[in-house]
Amino acid sequence: MDFTPSEEQSAAQGLAARIFGDLSTHERLAAAGTGTDAELWKELCAAGLPGAVEDIGLLGLVLLLEEQGRTTAQVPFAATGVYGLLAIAEYGTAEQRERLLPGLRDGTAVATGAFPARGGVHTSDGALHGAVPWVLWLRDATQVLVADADRALWIVGAGAPGVAVVPVETTAPWAAGRLVLDGVRGERLGNGPEAYAAVLAAARTAFAGLQAGVCAGSLARAVHHTVTREQFGRPLSTNQGVLLRAADAHMDTEAIRVTAYEAAWRRDDGREYGTAALTAAWWASEAGKRVVHAGQHLHGGTGADLDHPVHRHFLWGRQLDAYLGCGSEVLEELGLLLAAGRQEDAS
């Protein structure tokens, strides 16, 4: 395995780091409240970063999302990347790719996904019915990738007849909404359960990469605080308990990063990556919680301030944990997948 970014991936990551660093500041995030930073999204699209996703692959997208996570930038980058650009590029027909991808590349269209499938949507006579309790970035979306109870994929216009979007506030400010479908005629994407499994694996990998950035940003803030804050005449960072807590958080962050990199690399290299994606999701869920809690605790009383920047990392980390599925849930799915693989090998 070689996770060394290509020249194109490194250039895209550097550009993303600069834009997120310059524009996703504490003051701008505070001003945005729970809404999307439309100006930042326009800047990212003008720089061609969403459009680059098809060329730099899932590993490249993970690198970009790491940079987003470091600053908790409020833009629908991950959702548009996996549920729009990568999904349609891989499973769309030639006509669908020609019609749908240009808008996603330039930012005039925003995609999201009603994932994972939990039986809330069913198909009757070719029409979609049901509801999904919350869909991330739904209030910004122009199209939604819906997975029905049979794990078939459908592209649905967010403003289509029979679609209702009810605003929902989640732990992290992700412009989420409740999706209600009443006899909606969707557009089929891909070949059913196989496409669903691949898109879900890509999403798990991408959001694990986002969590790696969230954790890295939280830890960086904690390190800065403990190095500059003094107690009894010496920096907090000289206390052994602080050092050990920060070291554990660093190791957890690296575990999230490397498992996300492996899953993305396997996908881009044409290898099976379902188990690798679940492994990355488990680390992002379990270790991610530990890291953002540590980041807040290492700030002491300051970490309890809801307006402090580190609190956003805490909220994002917990939201990603909920979105990826709790650790035990993901671990159960991984175990079943591994057991099924061994049965197939034995037969």
Short mmCIF file of C-alpha atoms in Angstrom, two decimals:
data_model
loop_
_atom_site.label_atom_id
_atom_site.label_comp_id
_atom_site.label_asym_id
_atom_site.label_seq_id
_atom_site.Cartn_x
_atom_site.Cartn_y
_atom_site.Cartn_z
CA MET A 1 0.00 0.00 0.00
CA ASP A 2 1.20 3.47 -0.88
CA PHE A 3 -0.79 6.38 0.51
CA THR A 4 1.56 9.01 -0.91
CA PRO A 5 -0.67 11.60 -2.58
CA SER A 6 -0.19 12.23 -6.28
CA GLU A 7 0.92 15.63 -7.48
CA GLU A 8 -2.69 16.52 -8.31
CA GLN A 9 -3.96 15.35 -4.92
CA SER A 10 -1.28 17.30 -3.05
CA ALA A 11 -2.00 20.45 -5.04
CA ALA A 12 -5.73 20.16 -4.35
CA GLN A 13 -5.12 19.55 -0.65
CA GLY A 14 -2.82 22.57 -0.41
CA LEU A 15 -5.37 24.78 -2.13
CA ALA A 16 -8.15 23.50 0.14
CA ALA A 17 -6.03 24.12 3.24
CA ARG A 18 -5.44 27.71 2.17
CA ILE A 19 -9.09 28.47 1.37
CA PHE A 20 -10.46 26.82 4.50
CA GLY A 21 -7.78 28.45 6.64
CA ASP A 22 -8.43 31.91 5.21
CA LEU A 23 -12.23 31.86 5.16
CA SER A 24 -13.45 29.39 7.78
CA THR A 25 -12.51 31.55 10.74
CA HIS A 26 -14.06 31.61 14.19
CA GLU A 27 -15.73 34.94 13.45
CA ARG A 28 -17.26 33.77 10.17
CA LEU A 29 -18.48 30.52 11.72
CA ALA A 30 -20.08 32.42 14.57
CA ALA A 31 -21.79 34.74 12.09
CA ALA A 32 -23.05 31.78 10.00
CA GLY A 33 -24.83 30.26 13.00
CA THR A 34 -26.42 26.99 11.91
CA GLY A 35 -26.46 27.88 8.22
CA THR A 36 -24.11 27.11 5.37
CA ASP A 37 -21.30 29.52 4.52
CA ALA A 38 -22.45 30.32 0.99
CA GLU A 39 -19.48 32.58 0.26
CA LEU A 40 -17.01 29.87 1.22
CA TRP A 41 -18.84 27.32 -0.93
CA LYS A 42 -18.68 29.69 -3.90
CA GLU A 43 -14.96 30.20 -3.34
CA LEU A 44 -14.32 26.44 -3.23
CA CYS A 45 -16.31 25.91 -6.42
CA ALA A 46 -14.60 28.83 -8.18
CA ALA A 47 -11.27 27.21 -7.31
CA GLY A 48 -12.47 24.00 -8.97
CA LEU A 49 -12.19 21.78 -5.91
CA PRO A 50 -15.55 19.97 -6.16
CA GLY A 51 -14.92 19.47 -9.85
CA ALA A 52 -11.52 17.92 -9.13
CA VAL A 53 -13.02 15.06 -7.10
CA GLU A 54 -13.61 12.84 -10.14
CA ASP A 55 -9.93 13.15 -11.10
CA ILE A 56 -8.30 12.82 -7.66
CA GLY A 57 -10.52 9.96 -6.52
CA LEU A 58 -11.80 9.02 -3.10
CA LEU A 59 -8.35 9.37 -1.52
CA GLY A 60 -8.14 12.90 -2.88
CA LEU A 61 -11.60 13.66 -1.49
CA VAL A 62 -10.54 12.32 1.92
CA LEU A 63 -7.54 14.69 1.86
CA LEU A 64 -9.80 17.64 1.08
CA LEU A 65 -12.29 16.69 3.78
CA GLU A 66 -9.47 16.47 6.31
CA GLU A 67 -8.79 20.14 5.65
CA GLN A 68 -12.48 20.96 5.99
CA GLY A 69 -12.65 19.09 9.30
CA ARG A 70 -9.70 20.99 10.76
CA THR A 71 -11.71 24.21 10.54
CA THR A 72 -15.25 22.72 10.81
CA ALA A 73 -16.16 24.66 7.67
CA GLN A 74 -19.92 24.66 7.12
CA VAL A 75 -20.19 23.59 3.48
CA PRO A 76 -21.78 20.47 1.88
CA PHE A 77 -18.50 19.19 0.46
CA ALA A 78 -18.61 15.57 1.66
CA ALA A 79 -22.25 15.04 0.74
CA THR A 80 -21.88 16.48 -2.76
CA GLY A 81 -18.65 14.55 -3.29
CA VAL A 82 -19.84 11.05 -2.42
CA TYR A 83 -23.58 11.17 -3.05
CA GLY A 84 -23.28 13.29 -6.17
CA LEU A 85 -20.00 13.43 -8.03
CA LEU A 86 -18.51 10.00 -7.26
CA ALA A 87 -21.84 8.13 -7.26
CA ILE A 88 -23.02 9.50 -10.60
CA ALA A 89 -19.57 9.28 -12.21
CA GLU A 90 -19.37 5.58 -11.30
CA TYR A 91 -22.98 4.41 -11.68
CA GLY A 92 -24.72 6.98 -13.86
CA THR A 93 -25.54 6.39 -17.50
CA ALA A 94 -23.79 8.47 -20.11
CA GLU A 95 -26.87 10.69 -20.31
CA GLN A 96 -27.04 11.11 -16.52
CA ARG A 97 -23.37 12.00 -16.30
CA GLU A 98 -23.64 14.56 -19.08
CA ARG A 99 -26.75 16.15 -17.57
CA LEU A 100 -26.02 16.05 -13.82
CA LEU A 101 -22.27 16.30 -13.30
CA PRO A 102 -21.62 19.83 -14.68
CA GLY A 103 -23.83 21.48 -12.05
CA LEU A 104 -22.21 19.47 -9.26
CA ARG A 105 -18.77 20.41 -10.51
CA ASP A 106 -19.39 24.15 -10.58
CA GLY A 107 -21.49 24.27 -7.42
CA THR A 108 -24.78 25.33 -8.99
CA ALA A 109 -26.13 21.95 -7.82
CA VAL A 110 -25.69 20.37 -4.38
CA ALA A 111 -26.22 16.70 -3.66
CA THR A 112 -26.88 14.77 -0.49
CA GLY A 113 -27.90 11.22 0.38
CA ALA A 114 -30.63 9.60 2.47
CA PHE A 115 -28.16 7.03 3.78
CA PRO A 116 -27.89 4.44 5.13
CA ALA A 117 -31.12 2.66 4.15
CA ARG A 118 -33.14 1.79 7.25
CA GLY A 119 -36.45 0.78 5.68
CA GLY A 120 -37.98 4.24 5.84
CA VAL A 121 -38.57 4.50 2.08
CA HIS A 122 -40.34 1.97 -0.12
CA THR A 123 -41.22 1.80 -3.80
CA SER A 124 -44.74 1.19 -5.07
CA ASP A 125 -45.55 1.15 -8.80
CA GLY A 126 -42.32 3.00 -9.49
CA ALA A 127 -43.05 5.80 -7.01
CA LEU A 128 -41.24 6.49 -3.75
CA HIS A 129 -43.08 6.76 -0.42
CA GLY A 130 -41.90 7.21 3.15
CA ALA A 131 -39.73 9.47 5.26
CA VAL A 132 -36.14 9.75 6.46
CA PRO A 133 -35.86 11.41 9.91
CA TRP A 134 -32.84 13.52 9.07
CA VAL A 135 -30.67 14.01 6.01
CA LEU A 136 -27.50 16.08 6.28
CA TRP A 137 -27.34 19.28 4.19
CA LEU A 138 -30.85 18.61 2.89
CA ARG A 139 -31.83 22.28 3.14
CA ASP A 140 -29.06 23.14 0.64
CA ALA A 141 -29.56 20.19 -1.70
CA THR A 142 -30.93 20.36 -5.21
CA GLN A 143 -30.88 16.57 -5.55
CA VAL A 144 -31.03 13.68 -3.08
CA LEU A 145 -29.72 10.17 -3.57
CA VAL A 146 -32.36 8.00 -1.90
CA ALA A 147 -31.89 4.35 -0.94
CA ASP A 148 -35.15 2.41 -0.64
CA ALA A 149 -35.88 -0.62 1.53
CA ASP A 150 -34.62 -2.94 -1.24
CA ARG A 151 -31.37 -0.92 -1.41
CA ALA A 152 -32.02 0.41 -4.87
CA LEU A 153 -30.77 3.93 -5.55
CA TRP A 154 -32.94 6.77 -6.82
CA ILE A 155 -32.05 10.36 -7.72
CA VAL A 156 -34.77 12.70 -6.51
CA GLY A 157 -35.00 16.43 -7.14
CA ALA A 158 -35.30 18.26 -3.82
CA GLY A 159 -38.01 20.48 -5.29
CA ALA A 160 -39.89 17.74 -7.16
CA PRO A 161 -43.65 17.23 -6.67
CA GLY A 162 -44.28 15.04 -3.66
CA VAL A 163 -41.04 15.99 -1.89
CA ALA A 164 -41.28 17.81 1.44
CA VAL A 165 -38.29 19.10 3.41
CA VAL A 166 -38.80 19.86 7.10
CA PRO A 167 -35.88 21.68 8.78
CA VAL A 168 -34.19 19.69 11.54
CA GLU A 169 -31.47 20.95 13.87
CA THR A 170 -28.77 18.39 14.56
CA THR A 171 -25.83 18.34 16.97
CA ALA A 172 -23.58 19.86 14.32
CA PRO A 173 -24.87 22.75 12.15
CA TRP A 174 -25.26 20.77 8.96
CA ALA A 175 -28.44 22.37 7.50
CA ALA A 176 -30.23 19.04 7.93
CA GLY A 177 -33.87 18.26 7.24
CA ARG A 178 -36.50 15.55 7.42
CA LEU A 179 -37.21 14.13 3.98
CA VAL A 180 -40.81 13.15 3.23
CA LEU A 181 -41.65 11.40 -0.05
CA ASP A 182 -45.25 11.05 -1.20
CA GLY A 183 -45.49 9.28 -4.55
CA VAL A 184 -42.30 10.78 -5.93
CA ARG A 185 -41.02 9.60 -9.29
CA GLY A 186 -37.29 9.09 -8.87
CA GLU A 187 -34.57 8.44 -11.41
CA ARG A 188 -32.89 5.04 -11.01
CA LEU A 189 -29.12 5.01 -10.48
CA GLY A 190 -26.96 1.94 -10.86
CA ASN A 191 -27.71 -1.73 -10.41
CA GLY A 192 -29.42 -1.97 -7.05
CA PRO A 193 -27.78 -3.41 -3.93
CA GLU A 194 -24.31 -3.55 -5.49
CA ALA A 195 -24.33 0.19 -6.23
CA TYR A 196 -25.83 0.90 -2.81
CA ALA A 197 -23.06 -1.02 -1.04
CA ALA A 198 -20.34 0.78 -3.01
CA VAL A 199 -21.78 4.26 -2.39
CA LEU A 200 -22.25 3.49 1.31
CA ALA A 201 -18.63 2.29 1.60
CA ALA A 202 -17.40 5.44 -0.14
CA ALA A 203 -19.50 7.61 2.17
CA ARG A 204 -18.18 5.87 5.28
CA THR A 205 -14.65 6.40 4.06
CA ALA A 206 -15.19 10.06 3.19
CA PHE A 207 -16.84 10.93 6.50
CA ALA A 208 -14.10 9.06 8.36
CA GLY A 209 -11.64 11.35 6.59
CA LEU A 210 -13.71 14.33 7.70
CA GLN A 211 -13.57 13.02 11.28
CA ALA A 212 -9.77 12.72 11.04
CA GLY A 213 -9.64 16.44 10.28
CA VAL A 214 -12.10 17.33 13.04
CA CYS A 215 -9.97 15.40 15.54
CA ALA A 216 -6.72 16.92 14.27
CA GLY A 217 -8.18 20.40 14.63
CA SER A 218 -9.45 19.69 18.13
CA LEU A 219 -6.10 18.29 19.21
CA ALA A 220 -4.19 21.22 17.69
CA ARG A 221 -6.31 23.65 19.70
CA ALA A 222 -5.76 21.60 22.87
CA VAL A 223 -2.00 21.51 22.33
CA HIS A 224 -1.88 25.28 21.80
CA HIS A 225 -3.94 25.86 24.95
CA THR A 226 -1.88 23.59 27.19
CA VAL A 227 1.42 24.95 25.90
CA THR A 228 0.47 28.60 26.39
CA ARG A 229 -1.63 28.32 29.57
CA GLU A 230 0.37 28.23 32.80
CA GLN A 231 -0.53 26.86 36.20
CA PHE A 232 1.71 27.24 39.27
CA GLY A 233 4.34 28.90 37.14
CA ARG A 234 4.66 26.28 34.39
CA PRO A 235 2.75 25.32 31.23
CA LEU A 236 -0.10 22.84 31.59
CA SER A 237 1.59 20.71 28.94
CA THR A 238 4.37 19.78 31.39
CA ASN A 239 1.93 17.79 33.54
CA GLN A 240 2.20 14.08 32.92
CA GLY A 241 -1.57 13.57 32.87
CA VAL A 242 -1.96 16.20 30.15
CA LEU A 243 0.86 14.69 28.11
CA LEU A 244 -0.62 11.19 28.27
CA ARG A 245 -4.11 12.39 27.35
CA ALA A 246 -2.80 14.33 24.39
CA ALA A 247 -0.62 11.40 23.27
CA ASP A 248 -3.61 9.03 23.34
CA ALA A 249 -5.65 11.54 21.32
CA HIS A 250 -2.84 11.81 18.76
CA MET A 251 -2.67 8.03 18.33
CA ASP A 252 -6.44 7.81 17.93
CA THR A 253 -6.39 10.58 15.31
CA GLU A 254 -3.66 8.80 13.36
CA ALA A 255 -5.64 5.54 13.50
CA ILE A 256 -8.68 7.27 12.01
CA ARG A 257 -6.54 8.86 9.31
CA VAL A 258 -4.65 5.74 8.23
CA THR A 259 -7.75 3.51 8.11
CA ALA A 260 -9.57 6.13 6.02
CA TYR A 261 -6.56 6.39 3.71
CA GLU A 262 -6.42 2.61 3.30
CA ALA A 263 -10.11 2.29 2.45
CA ALA A 264 -9.89 5.16 -0.06
CA TRP A 265 -6.71 3.79 -1.63
CA ARG A 266 -8.28 0.34 -2.02
CA ARG A 267 -11.32 1.84 -3.72
CA ASP A 268 -9.25 3.93 -6.12
CA ASP A 269 -7.03 0.91 -6.89
CA GLY A 270 -10.05 -1.19 -7.83
CA ARG A 271 -9.82 -3.50 -4.81
CA GLU A 272 -12.53 -4.73 -2.43
CA TYR A 273 -12.88 -2.15 0.30
CA GLY A 274 -16.14 -2.84 2.13
CA THR A 275 -14.39 -4.21 5.21
CA ALA A 276 -11.78 -1.43 5.10
CA ALA A 277 -14.55 1.19 4.96
CA LEU A 278 -16.26 -0.35 7.99
CA THR A 279 -12.93 -0.43 9.83
CA ALA A 280 -12.43 3.26 9.09
CA ALA A 281 -15.99 4.00 10.21
CA TRP A 282 -15.45 2.13 13.49
CA TRP A 283 -12.27 4.05 14.28
CA ALA A 284 -13.92 7.34 13.31
CA SER A 285 -16.87 6.61 15.58
CA GLU A 286 -15.15 5.13 18.63
CA ALA A 287 -11.83 6.98 18.58
CA GLY A 288 -13.39 10.17 17.28
CA LYS A 289 -15.52 10.45 20.40
CA ARG A 290 -12.50 10.01 22.61
CA VAL A 291 -10.48 12.65 20.79
CA VAL A 292 -13.08 15.43 20.79
CA HIS A 293 -13.86 14.75 24.45
CA ALA A 294 -10.14 14.93 25.24
CA GLY A 295 -9.80 18.17 23.26
CA GLN A 296 -12.56 19.77 25.29
CA HIS A 297 -11.34 18.39 28.63
CA LEU A 298 -7.77 19.58 28.04
CA HIS A 299 -9.13 23.12 27.77
CA GLY A 300 -10.35 22.85 31.35
CA GLY A 301 -13.11 25.30 32.21
CA THR A 302 -12.60 27.07 28.89
CA GLY A 303 -13.76 23.94 27.10
CA ALA A 304 -17.19 24.31 28.70
CA ASP A 305 -17.72 27.64 26.90
CA LEU A 306 -20.22 26.97 24.12
CA ASP A 307 -18.78 29.85 22.11
CA HIS A 308 -15.20 28.57 22.20
CA PRO A 309 -13.90 27.20 18.86
CA VAL A 310 -13.05 23.80 20.39
CA HIS A 311 -16.73 23.26 21.18
CA ARG A 312 -17.51 23.10 17.44
CA HIS A 313 -15.05 20.24 17.07
CA PHE A 314 -16.82 18.47 19.91
CA LEU A 315 -20.21 18.92 18.22
CA TRP A 316 -18.92 17.79 14.83
CA GLY A 317 -17.18 14.76 16.35
CA ARG A 318 -20.34 13.64 18.09
CA GLN A 319 -22.45 14.24 14.98
CA LEU A 320 -20.08 12.18 12.84
CA ASP A 321 -20.21 9.43 15.45
CA ALA A 322 -24.01 9.40 15.17
CA TYR A 323 -23.94 9.52 11.36
CA LEU A 324 -21.43 6.70 10.94
CA GLY A 325 -23.23 4.54 13.49
CA CYS A 326 -22.21 3.78 17.04
CA GLY A 327 -19.08 1.64 17.39
CA SER A 328 -20.86 -1.53 18.47
CA GLU A 329 -23.31 -1.26 15.56
CA VAL A 330 -20.51 -0.84 13.02
CA LEU A 331 -18.48 -3.61 14.63
CA GLU A 332 -21.43 -6.01 14.39
CA GLU A 333 -21.81 -5.28 10.67
CA LEU A 334 -18.07 -5.74 10.15
CA GLY A 335 -18.13 -9.08 11.98
CA LEU A 336 -21.03 -10.35 9.89
CA LEU A 337 -19.27 -9.28 6.69
CA LEU A 338 -16.05 -11.03 7.69
CA ALA A 339 -17.93 -14.18 8.71
CA ALA A 340 -19.80 -14.24 5.38
CA GLY A 341 -16.50 -13.91 3.52
CA ARG A 342 -14.99 -16.84 5.38
CA GLN A 343 -18.04 -18.99 4.65
CA GLU A 344 -17.69 -18.19 0.95
CA ASP A 345 -13.99 -19.10 1.07
CA ALA A 346 -14.77 -22.38 2.83
CA SER A 347 -17.34 -23.34 0.24
#
